[in-house]
Amino acid sequence: EGTISRRGKSSFDVEATAVGRYKARVNRVIETEWQRLCVVHRDHLHPGILTLRFYVDGKGRVTGLRYLDVFHASEMQKGFTMQSVRQPRLPAMPADVVKELDGEQLEFRINFNF
């Protein structure tokens, strides 16, 4: 799980394992895209929180993307936050991560704080 913040430092609860390092890489890619889209759409930002859950497969493809919680976020914020997860090319899982997960998808839950 992790939190990506518009201001301040983002935080991710990942372990010092192959899976943890992979999750941190994916979170950084998503955070970079989300921060970029926040700048592009800065006129539409309002304080709020979005929580997304999704899964990433071995090839870095996102599935099952859905909102778990929405607090004071506009439709614009919801749209570009989803886009920040779908749009960037996520890294494929390293072989040791695939082995550790036994071919299963990896679940992510991220809070986006505006």
mmCIF file with all atom_site columns, N, CA and C in Angstrom, residues 19-52:
data_model
loop_
_atom_site.group_PDB
_atom_site.id
_atom_site.type_symbol
_atom_site.label_atom_id
_atom_site.label_alt_id
_atom_site.label_comp_id
_atom_site.label_asym_id
_atom_site.label_entity_id
_atom_site.label_seq_id
_atom_site.pdbx_PDB_ins_code
_atom_site.Cartn_x
_atom_site.Cartn_y
_atom_site.Cartn_z
_atom_site.occupancy
_atom_site.B_iso_or_equiv
_atom_site.pdbx_formal_charge
_atom_site.auth_seq_id
_atom_site.auth_comp_id
_atom_site.auth_asym_id
_atom_site.auth_atom_id
_atom_site.pdbx_PDB_model_num
ATOM 1   N N  . VAL A 1 19 ? 9.706  -8.566 -4.523  1.00 0.00 ? 19 VAL A N  1
ATOM 2   C CA . VAL A 1 19 ? 8.348  -8.047 -4.745  1.00 0.00 ? 19 VAL A CA 1
ATOM 3   C C  . VAL A 1 19 ? 8.263  -6.598 -4.273  1.00 0.00 ? 19 VAL A C  1
ATOM 4   N N  . GLY A 1 20 ? 8.825  -6.291 -3.132  1.00 0.00 ? 20 GLY A N  1
ATOM 5   C CA . GLY A 1 20 ? 8.812  -4.927 -2.609  1.00 0.00 ? 20 GLY A CA 1
ATOM 6   C C  . GLY A 1 20 ? 9.525  -3.955 -3.529  1.00 0.00 ? 20 GLY A C  1
ATOM 7   N N  . ARG A 1 21 ? 10.677 -4.345 -4.041  1.00 0.00 ? 21 ARG A N  1
ATOM 8   C CA . ARG A 1 21 ? 11.416 -3.474 -4.962  1.00 0.00 ? 21 ARG A CA 1
ATOM 9   C C  . ARG A 1 21 ? 10.622 -3.257 -6.252  1.00 0.00 ? 21 ARG A C  1
ATOM 10  N N  . TYR A 1 22 ? 9.964  -4.304 -6.740  1.00 0.00 ? 22 TYR A N  1
ATOM 11  C CA . TYR A 1 22 ? 9.158  -4.171 -7.948  1.00 0.00 ? 22 TYR A CA 1
ATOM 12  C C  . TYR A 1 22 ? 7.970  -3.231 -7.699  1.00 0.00 ? 22 TYR A C  1
ATOM 13  N N  . LYS A 1 23 ? 7.301  -3.399 -6.559  1.00 0.00 ? 23 LYS A N  1
ATOM 14  C CA . LYS A 1 23 ? 6.177  -2.516 -6.228  1.00 0.00 ? 23 LYS A CA 1
ATOM 15  C C  . LYS A 1 23 ? 6.636  -1.061 -6.158  1.00 0.00 ? 23 LYS A C  1
ATOM 16  N N  . ALA A 1 24 ? 7.807  -0.827 -5.581  1.00 0.00 ? 24 ALA A N  1
ATOM 17  C CA . ALA A 1 24 ? 8.332  0.534  -5.488  1.00 0.00 ? 24 ALA A CA 1
ATOM 18  C C  . ALA A 1 24 ? 8.577  1.114  -6.881  1.00 0.00 ? 24 ALA A C  1
ATOM 19  N N  . ARG A 1 25 ? 9.103  0.313  -7.801  1.00 0.00 ? 25 ARG A N  1
ATOM 20  C CA . ARG A 1 25 ? 9.332  0.777  -9.187  1.00 0.00 ? 25 ARG A CA 1
ATOM 21  C C  . ARG A 1 25 ? 8.020  1.157  -9.851  1.00 0.00 ? 25 ARG A C  1
ATOM 22  N N  . VAL A 1 26 ? 7.014  0.291  -9.726  1.00 0.00 ? 26 VAL A N  1
ATOM 23  C CA . VAL A 1 26 ? 5.708  0.566  -10.330 1.00 0.00 ? 26 VAL A CA 1
ATOM 24  C C  . VAL A 1 26 ? 5.107  1.831  -9.726  1.00 0.00 ? 26 VAL A C  1
ATOM 25  N N  . ASN A 1 27 ? 5.175  1.965  -8.411  1.00 0.00 ? 27 ASN A N  1
ATOM 26  C CA . ASN A 1 27 ? 4.637  3.156  -7.756  1.00 0.00 ? 27 ASN A CA 1
ATOM 27  C C  . ASN A 1 27 ? 5.327  4.431  -8.236  1.00 0.00 ? 27 ASN A C  1
ATOM 28  N N  . ARG A 1 28 ? 6.631  4.384  -8.442  1.00 0.00 ? 28 ARG A N  1
ATOM 29  C CA . ARG A 1 28 ? 7.362  5.571  -8.925  1.00 0.00 ? 28 ARG A CA 1
ATOM 30  C C  . ARG A 1 28 ? 6.912  5.956  -10.334 1.00 0.00 ? 28 ARG A C  1
ATOM 31  N N  . VAL A 1 29 ? 6.694  4.976  -11.202 1.00 0.00 ? 29 VAL A N  1
ATOM 32  C CA . VAL A 1 29 ? 6.227  5.263  -12.567 1.00 0.00 ? 29 VAL A CA 1
ATOM 33  C C  . VAL A 1 29 ? 4.858  5.932  -12.511 1.00 0.00 ? 29 VAL A C  1
ATOM 34  N N  . ILE A 1 30 ? 3.967  5.379  -11.704 1.00 0.00 ? 30 ILE A N  1
ATOM 35  C CA . ILE A 1 30 ? 2.617  5.934  -11.584 1.00 0.00 ? 30 ILE A CA 1
ATOM 36  C C  . ILE A 1 30 ? 2.668  7.324  -10.962 1.00 0.00 ? 30 ILE A C  1
ATOM 37  N N  . GLU A 1 31 ? 3.470  7.501  -9.927  1.00 0.00 ? 31 GLU A N  1
ATOM 38  C CA . GLU A 1 31 ? 3.571  8.807  -9.289  1.00 0.00 ? 31 GLU A CA 1
ATOM 39  C C  . GLU A 1 31 ? 4.076  9.864  -10.269 1.00 0.00 ? 31 GLU A C  1
ATOM 40  N N  . THR A 1 32 ? 5.067  9.535  -11.060 1.00 0.00 ? 32 THR A N  1
ATOM 41  C CA . THR A 1 32 ? 5.607  10.488 -12.033 1.00 0.00 ? 32 THR A CA 1
ATOM 42  C C  . THR A 1 32 ? 4.529  10.927 -13.019 1.00 0.00 ? 32 THR A C  1
ATOM 43  N N  . GLU A 1 33 ? 3.754  9.972  -13.520 1.00 0.00 ? 33 GLU A N  1
ATOM 44  C CA . GLU A 1 33 ? 2.690  10.307 -14.468 1.00 0.00 ? 33 GLU A CA 1
ATOM 45  C C  . GLU A 1 33 ? 1.586  11.107 -13.782 1.00 0.00 ? 33 GLU A C  1
ATOM 46  N N  . TRP A 1 34 ? 1.219  10.728 -12.564 1.00 0.00 ? 34 TRP A N  1
ATOM 47  C CA . TRP A 1 34 ? 0.163  11.444 -11.843 1.00 0.00 ? 34 TRP A CA 1
ATOM 48  C C  . TRP A 1 34 ? 0.580  12.886 -11.557 1.00 0.00 ? 34 TRP A C  1
ATOM 49  N N  . GLN A 1 35 ? 1.817  13.079 -11.119 1.00 0.00 ? 35 GLN A N  1
ATOM 50  C CA . GLN A 1 35 ? 2.301  14.439 -10.847 1.00 0.00 ? 35 GLN A CA 1
ATOM 51  C C  . GLN A 1 35 ? 2.285  15.280 -12.130 1.00 0.00 ? 35 GLN A C  1
ATOM 52  N N  . ARG A 1 36 ? 2.662  14.663 -13.243 1.00 0.00 ? 36 ARG A N  1
ATOM 53  C CA . ARG A 1 36 ? 2.645  15.366 -14.536 1.00 0.00 ? 36 ARG A CA 1
ATOM 54  C C  . ARG A 1 36 ? 1.220  15.787 -14.882 1.00 0.00 ? 36 ARG A C  1
ATOM 55  N N  . LEU A 1 37 ? 0.272  14.872 -14.718 1.00 0.00 ? 37 LEU A N  1
ATOM 56  C CA . LEU A 1 37 ? -1.119 15.176 -15.043 1.00 0.00 ? 37 LEU A CA 1
ATOM 57  C C  . LEU A 1 37 ? -1.717 16.199 -14.074 1.00 0.00 ? 37 LEU A C  1
ATOM 58  N N  . CYS A 1 38 ? -1.274 16.215 -12.835 1.00 0.00 ? 38 CYS A N  1
ATOM 59  C CA . CYS A 1 38 ? -1.716 17.251 -11.896 1.00 0.00 ? 38 CYS A CA 1
ATOM 60  C C  . CYS A 1 38 ? -1.291 18.632 -12.369 1.00 0.00 ? 38 CYS A C  1
ATOM 61  N N  . VAL A 1 39 ? -0.106 18.729 -12.931 1.00 0.00 ? 39 VAL A N  1
ATOM 62  C CA . VAL A 1 39 ? 0.367  20.018 -13.453 1.00 0.00 ? 39 VAL A CA 1
ATOM 63  C C  . VAL A 1 39 ? -0.450 20.406 -14.683 1.00 0.00 ? 39 VAL A C  1
ATOM 64  N N  . VAL A 1 40 ? -0.677 19.461 -15.572 1.00 0.00 ? 40 VAL A N  1
ATOM 65  C CA . VAL A 1 40 ? -1.447 19.729 -16.790 1.00 0.00 ? 40 VAL A CA 1
ATOM 66  C C  . VAL A 1 40 ? -2.865 20.202 -16.438 1.00 0.00 ? 40 VAL A C  1
ATOM 67  N N  . HIS A 1 41 ? -3.462 19.597 -15.426 1.00 0.00 ? 41 HIS A N  1
ATOM 68  C CA . HIS A 1 41 ? -4.842 19.897 -15.043 1.00 0.00 ? 41 HIS A CA 1
ATOM 69  C C  . HIS A 1 41 ? -4.931 20.710 -13.753 1.00 0.00 ? 41 HIS A C  1
ATOM 70  N N  . ARG A 1 42 ? -3.924 21.503 -13.459 1.00 0.00 ? 42 ARG A N  1
ATOM 71  C CA . ARG A 1 42 ? -3.860 22.210 -12.173 1.00 0.00 ? 42 ARG A CA 1
ATOM 72  C C  . ARG A 1 42 ? -5.064 23.113 -11.929 1.00 0.00 ? 42 ARG A C  1
ATOM 73  N N  . ASP A 1 43 ? -5.710 23.617 -12.978 1.00 0.00 ? 43 ASP A N  1
ATOM 74  C CA . ASP A 1 43 ? -6.877 24.473 -12.790 1.00 0.00 ? 43 ASP A CA 1
ATOM 75  C C  . ASP A 1 43 ? -8.094 23.696 -12.287 1.00 0.00 ? 43 ASP A C  1
ATOM 76  N N  . HIS A 1 44 ? -8.038 22.371 -12.329 1.00 0.00 ? 44 HIS A N  1
ATOM 77  C CA . HIS A 1 44 ? -9.167 21.528 -11.932 1.00 0.00 ? 44 HIS A CA 1
ATOM 78  C C  . HIS A 1 44 ? -8.924 20.786 -10.619 1.00 0.00 ? 44 HIS A C  1
ATOM 79  N N  . LEU A 1 45 ? -7.864 21.143 -9.913  1.00 0.00 ? 45 LEU A N  1
ATOM 80  C CA . LEU A 1 45 ? -7.540 20.441 -8.670  1.00 0.00 ? 45 LEU A CA 1
ATOM 81  C C  . LEU A 1 45 ? -8.282 21.034 -7.483  1.00 0.00 ? 45 LEU A C  1
ATOM 82  N N  . HIS A 1 46 ? -8.802 20.138 -6.669  1.00 0.00 ? 46 HIS A N  1
ATOM 83  C CA . HIS A 1 46 ? -9.452 20.485 -5.414  1.00 0.00 ? 46 HIS A CA 1
ATOM 84  C C  . HIS A 1 46 ? -8.913 19.536 -4.357  1.00 0.00 ? 46 HIS A C  1
ATOM 85  N N  . PRO A 1 47 ? -8.844 19.966 -3.100  1.00 0.00 ? 47 PRO A N  1
ATOM 86  C CA . PRO A 1 47 ? -8.403 19.033 -2.054  1.00 0.00 ? 47 PRO A CA 1
ATOM 87  C C  . PRO A 1 47 ? -9.311 17.802 -2.023  1.00 0.00 ? 47 PRO A C  1
ATOM 88  N N  . GLY A 1 48 ? -8.710 16.660 -1.952  1.00 0.00 ? 48 GLY A N  1
ATOM 89  C CA . GLY A 1 48 ? -9.471 15.424 -1.907  1.00 0.00 ? 48 GLY A CA 1
ATOM 90  C C  . GLY A 1 48 ? -8.553 14.217 -1.880  1.00 0.00 ? 48 GLY A C  1
ATOM 91  N N  . ILE A 1 49 ? -9.166 13.050 -1.782  1.00 0.00 ? 49 ILE A N  1
ATOM 92  C CA . ILE A 1 49 ? -8.422 11.786 -1.735  1.00 0.00 ? 49 ILE A CA 1
ATOM 93  C C  . ILE A 1 49 ? -9.129 10.770 -2.614  1.00 0.00 ? 49 ILE A C  1
ATOM 94  N N  . LEU A 1 50 ? -8.353 10.045 -3.381  1.00 0.00 ? 50 LEU A N  1
ATOM 95  C CA . LEU A 1 50 ? -8.841 8.906  -4.165  1.00 0.00 ? 50 LEU A CA 1
ATOM 96  C C  . LEU A 1 50 ? -8.043 7.682  -3.765  1.00 0.00 ? 50 LEU A C  1
ATOM 97  N N  . THR A 1 51 ? -8.708 6.573  -3.587  1.00 0.00 ? 51 THR A N  1
ATOM 98  C CA . THR A 1 51 ? -8.019 5.309  -3.338  1.00 0.00 ? 51 THR A CA 1
ATOM 99  C C  . THR A 1 51 ? -8.354 4.358  -4.465  1.00 0.00 ? 51 THR A C  1
ATOM 100 N N  . LEU A 1 52 ? -7.318 3.871  -5.142  1.00 0.00 ? 52 LEU A N  1
ATOM 101 C CA . LEU A 1 52 ? -7.493 2.931  -6.251  1.00 0.00 ? 52 LEU A CA 1
ATOM 102 C C  . LEU A 1 52 ? -6.924 1.572  -5.888  1.00 0.00 ? 52 LEU A C  1
#
